[in-house]
Amino acid sequence: MATIRSCLALLLVLAFVMSESCFAYRFDAWRIRVFNDMSHGETLKIHCKSKDDDLGRQTLKVGNNIKWEFRENVWLTTLFWCNIYSPHGHAALEVFNSRDPVLYFRCHGFVCIWSIRDDGIYVRNSSQNNNYELIAKWERGR
């Protein structure tokens, strides 16, 4: 009886490891890029981080971008967020969330591209014609 249980446990582990979704989450690296697309030469202050990784405070000039790569954790709870400050105000938003199916859909192909503009923050919808969608507007004050 113990042999049958051991075999069943081994089969379950193998089925999990060999599943397509397991490979997608564990081996493909996500790439995040955040562009300063402000129209009047405005410099941004941006601070992005996750629970485990702090990318530091950065100054982003017009036309420049920051980028980073990571792999999702096994529990699919990976979350990166950014605080962004501009002359128009500030915004705080999640730039990646393993548990957000809408963001997964927009960031098709393991790439999330964000554009910071005069009227707010946009994400490129890679699954539909690469159009940019407004995600957050600037909040006044600091």
Coordinates of C-alpha atoms in Angstrom, one line a residue:
M1 CA 0.0 0.0 0.0
A2 CA 2.9 2.4 0.8
T3 CA 4.4 1.7 -2.6
I4 CA 1.1 2.7 -4.4
R5 CA 0.9 5.9 -2.3
S6 CA 4.5 6.7 -3.2
C7 CA 3.9 6.1 -6.9
L8 CA 0.8 8.3 -6.8
A9 CA 2.6 11.1 -5.0
L10 CA 5.4 10.9 -7.6
L11 CA 2.9 11.0 -10.5
L12 CA 1.3 14.1 -9.0
V13 CA 4.6 15.9 -8.6
L14 CA 5.6 15.0 -12.1
A15 CA 2.3 16.2 -13.5
F16 CA 2.7 19.5 -11.8
V17 CA 6.3 20.0 -12.9
M18 CA 5.5 19.0 -16.5
S19 CA 2.4 21.2 -16.8
E20 CA 2.6 24.0 -19.4
S21 CA 1.5 26.7 -16.9
C22 CA 4.3 25.7 -14.5
F23 CA 6.9 26.1 -17.2
A24 CA 5.5 29.5 -18.2
Y25 CA 5.6 30.9 -14.7
R26 CA 8.9 29.4 -13.6
F27 CA 11.2 29.8 -16.6
D28 CA 10.1 32.9 -18.6
A29 CA 11.5 36.2 -17.4
W30 CA 9.2 39.2 -17.4
R31 CA 10.6 42.5 -18.7
I32 CA 9.2 45.8 -17.5
R33 CA 10.0 49.2 -19.2
V34 CA 8.9 52.6 -18.0
F35 CA 9.3 55.5 -20.5
N36 CA 9.3 59.2 -19.8
D37 CA 7.1 60.5 -22.7
M38 CA 6.4 63.9 -21.2
S39 CA 6.0 66.6 -23.8
H40 CA 7.8 69.6 -22.3
G41 CA 11.2 68.2 -21.3
E42 CA 10.0 67.5 -17.8
T43 CA 12.1 65.3 -15.6
L44 CA 10.4 62.6 -13.5
K45 CA 11.3 61.1 -10.1
I46 CA 10.5 57.4 -10.0
H47 CA 10.8 54.7 -7.3
C48 CA 9.9 51.2 -8.2
K49 CA 10.2 48.1 -6.0
S50 CA 8.7 44.8 -4.9
K51 CA 8.6 43.1 -1.6
D52 CA 12.1 41.6 -2.2
D53 CA 13.7 44.1 -4.7
D54 CA 14.1 47.9 -4.3
L55 CA 15.2 49.4 -7.6
G56 CA 16.0 52.7 -5.9
R57 CA 14.9 56.3 -6.5
Q58 CA 15.8 57.4 -10.0
T59 CA 15.6 60.6 -12.1
L60 CA 14.2 60.0 -15.6
K61 CA 14.7 62.6 -18.3
V62 CA 12.4 62.9 -21.3
G63 CA 13.0 60.1 -23.9
N64 CA 14.8 57.9 -21.3
N65 CA 13.5 54.7 -19.7
I66 CA 14.2 52.3 -16.9
K67 CA 13.9 48.6 -17.4
W68 CA 14.3 45.5 -15.3
E69 CA 13.7 41.7 -15.6
F70 CA 12.5 39.2 -13.1
R71 CA 10.9 35.8 -12.8
E72 CA 7.7 35.2 -10.9
N73 CA 7.8 33.4 -7.7
V74 CA 6.4 29.9 -7.4
W75 CA 3.4 31.1 -5.5
L76 CA 2.5 33.6 -8.2
T77 CA 2.4 36.5 -5.8
T78 CA 5.0 38.7 -7.5
L79 CA 4.1 42.4 -7.3
F80 CA 6.1 45.5 -8.5
W81 CA 4.8 49.0 -7.9
C82 CA 6.1 52.4 -8.7
N83 CA 5.7 55.9 -7.1
I84 CA 6.1 58.5 -9.8
Y85 CA 6.5 62.3 -9.3
S86 CA 6.1 64.9 -12.0
P87 CA 5.3 68.6 -12.3
H88 CA 1.7 67.5 -12.9
G89 CA 1.5 65.6 -9.6
H90 CA 2.2 62.1 -8.4
A91 CA 0.9 58.6 -9.1
A92 CA 1.3 55.3 -7.4
L93 CA 0.5 52.1 -9.3
E94 CA 1.2 48.5 -9.7
V95 CA 3.3 47.9 -12.9
F96 CA 3.2 44.1 -12.4
N97 CA 0.9 41.9 -10.4
S98 CA 0.9 38.1 -10.9
R99 CA -2.7 38.0 -9.7
D100 CA -4.1 40.6 -12.1
P101 CA -5.5 38.8 -15.1
V102 CA -6.2 42.1 -17.0
L103 CA -2.6 43.2 -16.7
Y104 CA -1.4 39.7 -17.8
F105 CA -3.6 40.1 -20.8
R106 CA -2.2 43.6 -21.7
C107 CA 1.4 42.5 -21.1
H108 CA 1.2 39.7 -23.6
G109 CA 4.5 38.0 -24.3
F110 CA 6.1 38.6 -20.9
V111 CA 6.7 42.3 -21.6
C112 CA 5.0 45.3 -19.9
I113 CA 5.6 48.7 -21.4
W114 CA 4.6 51.8 -19.5
S115 CA 4.5 55.4 -20.9
I116 CA 4.4 58.3 -18.5
R117 CA 2.7 61.3 -20.2
D118 CA 1.4 64.8 -19.4
D119 CA -2.1 63.5 -18.6
G120 CA -1.2 60.3 -16.7
I121 CA 0.4 56.8 -16.9
Y122 CA -0.4 54.5 -19.8
V123 CA 0.3 50.8 -20.4
R124 CA 0.7 49.3 -23.9
N125 CA -1.9 46.6 -24.6
S126 CA 0.3 44.1 -26.5
S127 CA -2.6 41.8 -27.0
Q128 CA -4.6 44.3 -29.0
N129 CA -2.8 46.4 -31.7
N130 CA -0.2 47.7 -29.2
N131 CA -2.5 50.6 -28.3
Y132 CA -1.8 52.5 -25.1
E133 CA -4.4 52.6 -22.4
L134 CA -4.7 55.3 -19.7
I135 CA -4.3 53.5 -16.3
A136 CA -3.7 56.3 -13.8
K137 CA -4.2 60.1 -13.8
W138 CA -1.9 62.4 -11.9
E139 CA -2.9 63.2 -8.3
R140 CA -2.2 66.8 -7.2
G141 CA 0.2 67.6 -4.4
R142 CA 3.0 65.5 -3.1

